[in-house]
Coordinates of C-alpha atoms in Angstrom, one line a residue:
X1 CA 23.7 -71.2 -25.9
X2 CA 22.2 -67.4 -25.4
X3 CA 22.2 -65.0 -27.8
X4 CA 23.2 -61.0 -28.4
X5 CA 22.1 -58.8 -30.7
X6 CA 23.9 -55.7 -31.7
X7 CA 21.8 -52.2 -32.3
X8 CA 24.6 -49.7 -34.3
X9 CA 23.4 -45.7 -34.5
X10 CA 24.6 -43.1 -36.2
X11 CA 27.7 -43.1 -38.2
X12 CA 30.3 -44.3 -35.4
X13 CA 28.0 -46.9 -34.3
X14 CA 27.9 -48.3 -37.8
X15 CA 31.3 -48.0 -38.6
X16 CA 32.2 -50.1 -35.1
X17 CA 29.8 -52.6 -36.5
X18 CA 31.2 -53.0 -39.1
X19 CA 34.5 -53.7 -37.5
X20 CA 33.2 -56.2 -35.3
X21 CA 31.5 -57.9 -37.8
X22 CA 34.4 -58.1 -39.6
X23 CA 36.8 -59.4 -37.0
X24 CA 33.7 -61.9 -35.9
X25 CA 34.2 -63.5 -38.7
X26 CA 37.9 -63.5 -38.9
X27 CA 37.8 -64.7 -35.6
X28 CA 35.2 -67.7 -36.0
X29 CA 36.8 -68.7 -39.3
X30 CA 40.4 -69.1 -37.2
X31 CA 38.9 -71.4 -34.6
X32 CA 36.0 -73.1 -37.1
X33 CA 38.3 -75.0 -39.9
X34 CA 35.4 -76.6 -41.0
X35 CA 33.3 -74.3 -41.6
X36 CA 30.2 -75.7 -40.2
X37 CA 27.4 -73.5 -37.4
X38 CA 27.9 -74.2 -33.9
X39 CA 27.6 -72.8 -30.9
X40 CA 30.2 -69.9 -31.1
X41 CA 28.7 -68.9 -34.4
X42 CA 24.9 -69.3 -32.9
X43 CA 25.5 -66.3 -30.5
X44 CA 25.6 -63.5 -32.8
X45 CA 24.6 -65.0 -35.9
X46 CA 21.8 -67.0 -37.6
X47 CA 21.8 -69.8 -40.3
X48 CA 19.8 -69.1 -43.4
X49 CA 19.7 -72.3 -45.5
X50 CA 17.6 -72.1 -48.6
X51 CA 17.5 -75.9 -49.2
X52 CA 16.2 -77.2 -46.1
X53 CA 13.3 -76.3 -43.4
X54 CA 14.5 -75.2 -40.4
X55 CA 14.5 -78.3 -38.7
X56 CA 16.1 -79.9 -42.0
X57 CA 18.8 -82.5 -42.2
X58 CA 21.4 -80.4 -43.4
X59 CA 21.1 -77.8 -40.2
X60 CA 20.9 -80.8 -38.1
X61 CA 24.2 -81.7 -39.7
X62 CA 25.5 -78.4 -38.8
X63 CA 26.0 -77.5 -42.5
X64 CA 26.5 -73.7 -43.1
X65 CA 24.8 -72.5 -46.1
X66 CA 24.8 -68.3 -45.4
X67 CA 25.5 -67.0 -42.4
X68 CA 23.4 -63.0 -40.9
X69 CA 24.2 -61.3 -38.4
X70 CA 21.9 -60.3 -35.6
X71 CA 22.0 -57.2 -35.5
X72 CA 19.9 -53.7 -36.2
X73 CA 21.6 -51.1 -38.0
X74 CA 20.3 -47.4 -37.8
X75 CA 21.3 -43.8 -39.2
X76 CA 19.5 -41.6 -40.6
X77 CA 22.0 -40.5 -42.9
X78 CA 22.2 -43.6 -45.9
X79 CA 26.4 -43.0 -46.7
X80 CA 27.9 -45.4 -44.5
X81 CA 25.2 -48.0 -44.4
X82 CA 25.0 -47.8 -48.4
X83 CA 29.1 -48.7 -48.2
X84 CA 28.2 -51.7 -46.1
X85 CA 25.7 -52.3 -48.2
X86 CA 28.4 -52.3 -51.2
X87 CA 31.4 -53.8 -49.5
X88 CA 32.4 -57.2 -48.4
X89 CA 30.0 -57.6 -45.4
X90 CA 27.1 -56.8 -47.8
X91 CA 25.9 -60.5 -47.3
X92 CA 25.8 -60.8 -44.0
X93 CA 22.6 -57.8 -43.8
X94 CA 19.4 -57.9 -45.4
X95 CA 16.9 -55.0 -45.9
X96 CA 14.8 -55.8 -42.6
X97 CA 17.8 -54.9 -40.6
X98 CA 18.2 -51.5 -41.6
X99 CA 16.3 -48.1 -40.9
X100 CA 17.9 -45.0 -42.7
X101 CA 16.9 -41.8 -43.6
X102 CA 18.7 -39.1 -46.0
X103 CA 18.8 -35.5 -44.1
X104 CA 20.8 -36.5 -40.6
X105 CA 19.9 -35.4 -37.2
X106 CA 22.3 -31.8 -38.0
X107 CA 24.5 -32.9 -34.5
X108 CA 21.6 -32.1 -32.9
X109 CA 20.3 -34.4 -29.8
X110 CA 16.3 -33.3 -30.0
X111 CA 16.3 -34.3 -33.5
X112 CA 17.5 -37.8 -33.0
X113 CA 15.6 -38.4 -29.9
X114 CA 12.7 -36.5 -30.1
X115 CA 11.7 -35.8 -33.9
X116 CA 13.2 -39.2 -35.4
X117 CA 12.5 -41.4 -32.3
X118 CA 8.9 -40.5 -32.4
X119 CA 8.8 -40.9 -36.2
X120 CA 10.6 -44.3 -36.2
X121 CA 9.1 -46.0 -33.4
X122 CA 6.9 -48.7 -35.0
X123 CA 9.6 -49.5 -37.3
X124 CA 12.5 -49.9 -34.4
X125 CA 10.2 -51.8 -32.5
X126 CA 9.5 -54.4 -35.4
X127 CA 12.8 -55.0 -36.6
X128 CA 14.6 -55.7 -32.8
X129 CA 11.0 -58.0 -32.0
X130 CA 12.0 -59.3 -35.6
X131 CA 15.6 -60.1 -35.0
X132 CA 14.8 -61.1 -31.6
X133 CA 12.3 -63.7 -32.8
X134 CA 14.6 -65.3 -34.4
X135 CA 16.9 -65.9 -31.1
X136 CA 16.3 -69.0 -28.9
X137 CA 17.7 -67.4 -25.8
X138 CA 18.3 -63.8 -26.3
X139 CA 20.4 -62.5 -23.4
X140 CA 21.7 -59.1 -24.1
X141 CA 21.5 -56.2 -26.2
X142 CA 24.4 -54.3 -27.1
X143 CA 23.3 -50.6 -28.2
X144 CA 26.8 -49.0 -30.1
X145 CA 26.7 -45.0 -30.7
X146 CA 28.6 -41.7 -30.1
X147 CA 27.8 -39.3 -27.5
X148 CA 28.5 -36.3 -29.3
X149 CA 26.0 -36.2 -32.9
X150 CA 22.7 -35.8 -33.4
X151 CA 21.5 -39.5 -34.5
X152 CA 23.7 -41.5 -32.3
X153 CA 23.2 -39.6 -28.6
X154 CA 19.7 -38.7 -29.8
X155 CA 18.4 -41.7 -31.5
X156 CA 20.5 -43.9 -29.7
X157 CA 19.1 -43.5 -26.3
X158 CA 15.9 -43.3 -27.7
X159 CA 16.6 -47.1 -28.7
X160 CA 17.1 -47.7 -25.5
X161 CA 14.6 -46.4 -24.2
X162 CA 12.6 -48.7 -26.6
X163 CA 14.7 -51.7 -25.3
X164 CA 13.9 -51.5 -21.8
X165 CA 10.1 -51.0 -22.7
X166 CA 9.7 -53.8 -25.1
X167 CA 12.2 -56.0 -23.8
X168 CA 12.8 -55.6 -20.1
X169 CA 14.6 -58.3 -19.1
X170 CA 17.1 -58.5 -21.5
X171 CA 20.4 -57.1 -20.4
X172 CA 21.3 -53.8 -22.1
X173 CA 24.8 -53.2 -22.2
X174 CA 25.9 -49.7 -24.2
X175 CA 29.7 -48.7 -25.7
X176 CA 29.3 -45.2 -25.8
X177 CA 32.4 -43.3 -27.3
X178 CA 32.6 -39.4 -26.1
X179 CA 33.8 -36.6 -27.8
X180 CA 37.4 -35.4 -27.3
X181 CA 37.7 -31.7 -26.3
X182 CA 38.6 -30.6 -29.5
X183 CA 35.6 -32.2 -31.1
X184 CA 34.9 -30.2 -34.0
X185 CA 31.0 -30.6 -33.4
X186 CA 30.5 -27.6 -31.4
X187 CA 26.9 -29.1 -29.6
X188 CA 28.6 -32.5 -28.6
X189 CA 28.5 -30.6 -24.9
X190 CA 25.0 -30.7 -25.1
X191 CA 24.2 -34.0 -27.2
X192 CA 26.4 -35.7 -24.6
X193 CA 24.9 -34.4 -20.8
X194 CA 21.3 -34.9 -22.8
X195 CA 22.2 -38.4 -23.5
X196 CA 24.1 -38.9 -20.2
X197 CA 20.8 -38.6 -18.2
X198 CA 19.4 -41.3 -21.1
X199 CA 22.2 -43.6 -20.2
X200 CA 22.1 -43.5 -16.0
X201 CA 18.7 -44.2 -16.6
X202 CA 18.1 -46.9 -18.5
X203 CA 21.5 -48.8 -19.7
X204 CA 22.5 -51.3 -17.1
X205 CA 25.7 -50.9 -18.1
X206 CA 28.0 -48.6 -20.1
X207 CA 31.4 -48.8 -21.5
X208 CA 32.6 -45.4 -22.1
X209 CA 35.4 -44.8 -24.5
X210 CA 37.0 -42.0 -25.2
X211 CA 37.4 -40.6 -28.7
X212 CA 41.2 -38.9 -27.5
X213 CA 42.3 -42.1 -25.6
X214 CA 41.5 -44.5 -29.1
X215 CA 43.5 -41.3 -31.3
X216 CA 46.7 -41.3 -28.2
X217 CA 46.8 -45.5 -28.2
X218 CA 47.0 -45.5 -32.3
X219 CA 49.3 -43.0 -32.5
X220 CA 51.8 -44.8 -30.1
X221 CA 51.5 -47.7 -31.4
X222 CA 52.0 -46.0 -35.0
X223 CA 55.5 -44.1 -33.4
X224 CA 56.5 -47.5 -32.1
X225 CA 56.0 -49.3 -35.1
X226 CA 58.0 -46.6 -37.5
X227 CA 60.8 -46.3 -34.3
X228 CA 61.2 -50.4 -35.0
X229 CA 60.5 -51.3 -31.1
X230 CA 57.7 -53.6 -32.4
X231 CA 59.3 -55.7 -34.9
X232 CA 57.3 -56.6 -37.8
X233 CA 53.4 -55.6 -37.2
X234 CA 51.2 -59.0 -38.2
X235 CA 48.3 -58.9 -40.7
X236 CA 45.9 -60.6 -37.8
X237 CA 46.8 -58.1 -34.8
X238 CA 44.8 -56.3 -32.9
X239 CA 44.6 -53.0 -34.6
X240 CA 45.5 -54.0 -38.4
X241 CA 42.1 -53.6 -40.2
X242 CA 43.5 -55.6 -43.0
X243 CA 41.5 -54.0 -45.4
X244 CA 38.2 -55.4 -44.1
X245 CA 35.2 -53.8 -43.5
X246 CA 33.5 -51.1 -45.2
X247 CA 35.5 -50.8 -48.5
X248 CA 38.7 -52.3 -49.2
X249 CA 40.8 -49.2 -48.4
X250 CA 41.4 -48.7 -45.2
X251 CA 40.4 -45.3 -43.8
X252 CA 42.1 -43.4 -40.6
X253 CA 39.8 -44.5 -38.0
X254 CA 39.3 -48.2 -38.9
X255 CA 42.4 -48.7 -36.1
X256 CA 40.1 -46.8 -33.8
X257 CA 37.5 -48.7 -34.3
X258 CA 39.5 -51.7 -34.1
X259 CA 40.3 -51.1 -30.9
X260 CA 36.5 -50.6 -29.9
X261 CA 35.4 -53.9 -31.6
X262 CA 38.1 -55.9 -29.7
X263 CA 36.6 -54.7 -26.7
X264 CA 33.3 -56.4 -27.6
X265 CA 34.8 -59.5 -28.8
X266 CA 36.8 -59.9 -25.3
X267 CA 33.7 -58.9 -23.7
X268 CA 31.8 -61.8 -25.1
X269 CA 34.6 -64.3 -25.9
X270 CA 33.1 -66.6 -22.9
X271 CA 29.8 -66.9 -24.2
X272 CA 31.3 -67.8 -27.3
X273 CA 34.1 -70.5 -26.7
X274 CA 34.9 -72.6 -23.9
X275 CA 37.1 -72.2 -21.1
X276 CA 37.8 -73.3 -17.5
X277 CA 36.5 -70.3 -16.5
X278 CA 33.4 -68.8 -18.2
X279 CA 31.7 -65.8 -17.4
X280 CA 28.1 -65.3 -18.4
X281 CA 27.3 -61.5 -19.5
X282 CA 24.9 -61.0 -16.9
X283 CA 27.6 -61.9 -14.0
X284 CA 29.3 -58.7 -15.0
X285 CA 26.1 -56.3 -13.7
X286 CA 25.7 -58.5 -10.8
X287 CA 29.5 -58.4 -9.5
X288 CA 30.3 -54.9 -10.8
X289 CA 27.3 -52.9 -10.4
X290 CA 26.6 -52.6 -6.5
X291 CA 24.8 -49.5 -7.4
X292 CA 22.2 -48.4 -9.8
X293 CA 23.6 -45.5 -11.5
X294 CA 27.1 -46.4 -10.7
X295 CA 27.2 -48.9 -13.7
X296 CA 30.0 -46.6 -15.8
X297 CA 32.9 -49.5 -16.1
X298 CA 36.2 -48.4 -17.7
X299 CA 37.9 -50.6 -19.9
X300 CA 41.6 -51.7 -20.5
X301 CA 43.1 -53.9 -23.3
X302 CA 46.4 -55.8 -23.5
X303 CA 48.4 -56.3 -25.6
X304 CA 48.1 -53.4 -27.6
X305 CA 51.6 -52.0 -27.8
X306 CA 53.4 -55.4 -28.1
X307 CA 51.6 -56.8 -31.3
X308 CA 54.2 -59.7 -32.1
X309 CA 52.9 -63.4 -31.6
X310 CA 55.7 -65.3 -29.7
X311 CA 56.2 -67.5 -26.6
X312 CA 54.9 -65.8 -23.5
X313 CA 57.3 -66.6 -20.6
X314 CA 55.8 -65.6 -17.0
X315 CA 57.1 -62.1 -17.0
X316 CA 55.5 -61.0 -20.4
X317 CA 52.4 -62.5 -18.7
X318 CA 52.8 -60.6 -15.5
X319 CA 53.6 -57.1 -17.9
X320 CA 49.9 -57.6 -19.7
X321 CA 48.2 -58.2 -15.9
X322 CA 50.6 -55.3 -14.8
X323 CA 49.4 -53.0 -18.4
X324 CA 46.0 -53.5 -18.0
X325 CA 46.2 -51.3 -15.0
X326 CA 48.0 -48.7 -16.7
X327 CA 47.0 -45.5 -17.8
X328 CA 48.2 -45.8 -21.0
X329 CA 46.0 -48.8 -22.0
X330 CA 42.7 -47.3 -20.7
X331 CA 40.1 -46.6 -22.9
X332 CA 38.9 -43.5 -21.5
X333 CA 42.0 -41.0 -20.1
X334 CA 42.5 -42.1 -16.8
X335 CA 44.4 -44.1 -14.3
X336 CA 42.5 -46.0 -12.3
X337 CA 45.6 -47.2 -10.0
X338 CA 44.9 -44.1 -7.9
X339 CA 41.2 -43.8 -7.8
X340 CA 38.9 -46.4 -6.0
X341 CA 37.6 -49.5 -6.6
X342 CA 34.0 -50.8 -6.6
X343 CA 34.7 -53.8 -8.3
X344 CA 36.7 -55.3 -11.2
X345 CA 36.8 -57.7 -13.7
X346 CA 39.8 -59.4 -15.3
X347 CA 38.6 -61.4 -18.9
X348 CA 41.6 -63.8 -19.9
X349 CA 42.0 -65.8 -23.1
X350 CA 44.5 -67.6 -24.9
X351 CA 47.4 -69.8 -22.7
X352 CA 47.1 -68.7 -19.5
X353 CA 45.9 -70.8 -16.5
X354 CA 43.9 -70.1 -13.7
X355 CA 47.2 -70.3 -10.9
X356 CA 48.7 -67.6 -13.3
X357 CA 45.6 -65.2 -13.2
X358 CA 45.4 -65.9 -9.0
X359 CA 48.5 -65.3 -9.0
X360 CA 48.5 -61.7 -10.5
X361 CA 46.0 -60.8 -8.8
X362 CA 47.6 -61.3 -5.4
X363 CA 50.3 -59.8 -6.6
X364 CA 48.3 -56.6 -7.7
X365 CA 46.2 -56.5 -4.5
X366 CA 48.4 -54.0 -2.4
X367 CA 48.1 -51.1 -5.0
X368 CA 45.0 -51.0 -5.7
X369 CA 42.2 -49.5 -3.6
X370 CA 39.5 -51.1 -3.4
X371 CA 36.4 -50.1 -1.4
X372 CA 37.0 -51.1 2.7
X373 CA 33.2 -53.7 2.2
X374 CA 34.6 -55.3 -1.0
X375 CA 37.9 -56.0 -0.7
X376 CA 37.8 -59.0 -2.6
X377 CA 35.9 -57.6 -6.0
X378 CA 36.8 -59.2 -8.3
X379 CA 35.2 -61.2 -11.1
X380 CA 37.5 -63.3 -13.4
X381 CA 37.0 -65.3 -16.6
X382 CA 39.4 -67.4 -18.7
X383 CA 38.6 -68.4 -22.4
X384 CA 40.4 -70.9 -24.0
X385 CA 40.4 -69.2 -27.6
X386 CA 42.8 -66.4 -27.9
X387 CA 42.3 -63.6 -30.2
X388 CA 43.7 -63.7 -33.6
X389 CA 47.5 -63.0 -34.5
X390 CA 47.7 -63.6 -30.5
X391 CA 48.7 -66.1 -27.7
X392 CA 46.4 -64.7 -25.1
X393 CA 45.0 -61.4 -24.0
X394 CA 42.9 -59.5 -21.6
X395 CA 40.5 -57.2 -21.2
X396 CA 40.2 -55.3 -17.9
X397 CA 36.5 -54.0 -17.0
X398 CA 36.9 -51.8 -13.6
X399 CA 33.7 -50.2 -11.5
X400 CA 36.1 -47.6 -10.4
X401 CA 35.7 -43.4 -9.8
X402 CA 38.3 -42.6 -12.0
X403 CA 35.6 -42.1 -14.9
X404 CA 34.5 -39.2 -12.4
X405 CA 37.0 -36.8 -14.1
X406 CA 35.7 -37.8 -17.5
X407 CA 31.9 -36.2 -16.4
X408 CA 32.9 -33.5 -14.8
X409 CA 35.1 -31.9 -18.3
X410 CA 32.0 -32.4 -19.7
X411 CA 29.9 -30.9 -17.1
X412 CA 32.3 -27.8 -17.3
X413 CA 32.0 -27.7 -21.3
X414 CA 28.0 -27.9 -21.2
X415 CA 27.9 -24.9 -18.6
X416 CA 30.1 -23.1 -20.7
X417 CA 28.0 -23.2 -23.5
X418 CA 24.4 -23.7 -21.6
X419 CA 25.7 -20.0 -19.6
X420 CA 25.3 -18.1 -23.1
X421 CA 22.3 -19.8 -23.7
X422 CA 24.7 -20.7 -27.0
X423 CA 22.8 -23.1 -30.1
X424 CA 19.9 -23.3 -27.6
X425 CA 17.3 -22.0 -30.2
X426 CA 18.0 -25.0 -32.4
X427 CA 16.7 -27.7 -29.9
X428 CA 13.8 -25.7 -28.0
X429 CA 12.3 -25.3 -32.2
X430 CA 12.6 -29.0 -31.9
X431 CA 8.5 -30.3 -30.9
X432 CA 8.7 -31.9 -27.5
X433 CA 12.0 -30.4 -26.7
X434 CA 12.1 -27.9 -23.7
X435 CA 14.7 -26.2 -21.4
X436 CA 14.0 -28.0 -18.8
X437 CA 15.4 -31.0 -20.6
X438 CA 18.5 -29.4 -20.4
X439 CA 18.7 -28.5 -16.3
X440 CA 17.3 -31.8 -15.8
X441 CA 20.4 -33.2 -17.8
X442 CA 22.6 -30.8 -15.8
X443 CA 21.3 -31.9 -12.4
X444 CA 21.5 -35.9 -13.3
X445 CA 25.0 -35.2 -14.4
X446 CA 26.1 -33.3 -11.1
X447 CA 24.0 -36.0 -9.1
X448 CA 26.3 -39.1 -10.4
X449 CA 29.2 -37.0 -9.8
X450 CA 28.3 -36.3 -6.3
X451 CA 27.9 -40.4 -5.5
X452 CA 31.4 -40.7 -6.9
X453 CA 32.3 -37.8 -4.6
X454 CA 30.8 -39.4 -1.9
X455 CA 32.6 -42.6 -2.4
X456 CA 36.0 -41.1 -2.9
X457 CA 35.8 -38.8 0.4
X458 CA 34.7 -41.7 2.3
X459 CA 37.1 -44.0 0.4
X460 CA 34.7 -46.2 1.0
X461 CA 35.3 -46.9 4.8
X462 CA 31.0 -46.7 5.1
X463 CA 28.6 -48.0 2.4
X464 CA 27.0 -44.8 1.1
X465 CA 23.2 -43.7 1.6
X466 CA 22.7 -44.6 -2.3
X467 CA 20.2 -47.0 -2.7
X468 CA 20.8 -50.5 -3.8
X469 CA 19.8 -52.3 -6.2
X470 CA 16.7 -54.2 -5.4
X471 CA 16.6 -57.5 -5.8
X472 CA 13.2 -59.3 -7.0
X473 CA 12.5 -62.2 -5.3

């Protein structure tokens, strides 16, 4: 069984962590009656047991004593690590996962990256060799942060940058959420080009979320809920926090976040459970990245809107194949149903059977564009478990240039602000910051749009002149 661990920056990193830990455990407890370490519970956390050696009778056994997660958390302001630190999850950390500081990165991405990176170096390095050490088959890292702070687009892709130099052949798979337009951090242009470049350089794959697409899908499924056209919303669904997490209120964005921490859970649910068809988390690179820099992949989730758990006849299962391909249930705003395809990847769990997902997706073939040499993209896993409160669901990972529009708003909100020279000062005072940092940004931004351009004016009759990847042999 491999093993991921999970590196949470900043505030919004944290506070997705601590969602996913959260519905980890709810989610493991469901399928685990009796409560004993296996497999499942093996890939993202560790068995501490106090009365035995490692190799001890009781582990052998499988008996669970106290259970931590493998995971690094970092911000360098102390709030919402201290309410973790206070609030149910407390257990599940100890004090050589964390690295916190008091005064914040003041949204500003030369802070984070340069001033705090180059400060806590040594101390990132030995806590993820730490945590790592204690992994039999570590497989992937998965860095969560925000594009548009200080800590989290700063430090974050510093951290990654410390990833790929310490541990190189470890997949590194980022869930980067970006500022909406009305982002009330006024730098988030410039945090988010700066960390873009980080991100096409060094991530072999990113999950972008949008911060406005997570606000629409809440509030719809808040308007349907109060309108009645849900029925009675369960305890278990996918976006009730059921007061878990950081405190035992629940807070505005813990739905948000919700959402967010499903994705992961989806993401990895075959190298968790069983199922006829399992993906590993390395197939998704392979099949859906046929170019470097092109490894952006937009996500979808179903159910969201229909959150009741009841008898799925065949055309409820055809409406979640047919919703995951709707803009509505897109992470990021977009609608990939008119853009093109590089790949895709459909992610299945629950009661659904392989003829069912062959089945949809012959049926979803004709409308979708996919790119003229890969007609027949597509990567599919089914997991037996479902999620909890649910039958079955899927998540939806496409390779597609409908994230295009995405980069280029915030392209046209850095030049906005970069044109005035606006808030330069307060990076360029920054040691080891300089302008060019920020043209360099510019041009890496404008270069990934151009091989989307490329592919969408060609519609991908030719393979375009961008390199492959190379392949080691």
């Amino acid at each position: 069984m491999t093993q991921s661990i999970v590196v949470q920056v900043g505030q919004c990193g944290n506070q997705i962590g601590c969602r996913f830990w959260d519905l980890a455990l709810r989610e493991h407890a469901s399928v685990n009656k009796k409560g004993i370490y296996d497999e499942a519970l093996c890939s993202f956390f560790r068995n501490i047991d106090s009365r035995a050696d490692a190799g001890g009778a009781d582990v052998q056994r499988g008996k669970i004593c106290s259970l931590k997660a493998r995971a690094v958390l970092i911000d360098m302001e102390e709030g919402v690590v201290n309410e973790i630190l206070q609030g149910p999850l407390r257990d599940l950390f100890d004090s050589t996962q964390f690295i916190t500081d008091v005064s914040g990165s003041g949204n500003n991405w030369a802070v984070g990256h340069k001033l705090y990176g180059c400060q806590y170096r040594e101390q990132i390095v030995e806590k993820i060799r730490r945590t790592a050490e204690q992994c039999d088959c570590l497989q992937c890292f998965f860095v969560v942060h925000s594009m548009g702070g200080g800590t989290g687009s700063g430090l974050g892709t510093f951290v990654l940058n410390v990833l790929e130099d310490e541990f190189p052949e470890v997949y590194r798979f980022v869930t980067s959420v970006y500022p909406s337009a009305e982002d009330d951090v006024i730098t988030s242009p410039y945090n988010s080009v700066l960390a873009m470049r980080e991100l096409t350089e060094h991530a072999d794959c990113v999950l972008p979320i949008e911060n406005q697409s997570l606000v629409d899908i809440v509030n719809k499924i808040h308007q349907m809920a109060n309108s009645g056209r849900l029925g009675a919303v369960k305890p278990n669904s996918l976006v009730t926090s059921n007061k878990g997490g950081v405190k035992e209120s629940e807070k505005p964005f813990d739905a948000m976040n919700n959402i967010v921490a499903n994705l992961l859970l989806n993401l990895t649910s075959s190298a968790r459970f069983e199922g006829p068809l399992n993906m590993d988390l390395n197939e998704i690179t392979m099949n859906l990245v046929p170019f470097p820099h092109l490894h952006y992949l937009t996500s979808s989730l179903t159910p969201l809107y229909t959150l009741a758990d009841v008898n799925v006849p065949t055309r409820r299962l055809d409406q979640m194949f047919s919703d995951a391909f709707n803009k509505d249930h897109q992470l990021i705003q977009s609608d990939p149903k008119h853009s093109l395809y590089l790949a895709c990847a459909l992610m299945v769990r629950g009661n659904v059977h392989i003829s069912d997902l062959r089945r949809n997706i012959e049926r979803l073939k004709p409308s979708l564009q996919f790119v003229s040499w890969n007609q027949e993209g597509w990567k599919t896993s089914l997991c037996s478990v479902p999620p909890v409160g649910h039958t079955h669901s899927l998540l939806a990972l496409a390779n597609n240039t409908c994230v295009k529009p995405t980069f280029l708003d915030l392209r046209d909100r850095f030049t906005r602000l970069y044109r005035k020279k606006a808030h330069l000062h307060h990076y360029l005072q920054v040691d080891g910051m300089e302008q060019s940092f920020f043209t360099d940004a510019l041009s890496s931004l404008s270069s990934l749009i151009d091989e989307y351009n490329q592919l969408d004016v060609s519609k991908g009759v030719a393979i375009p002149d961008t390199p492959r990847i190379s392949i080691a042999v």
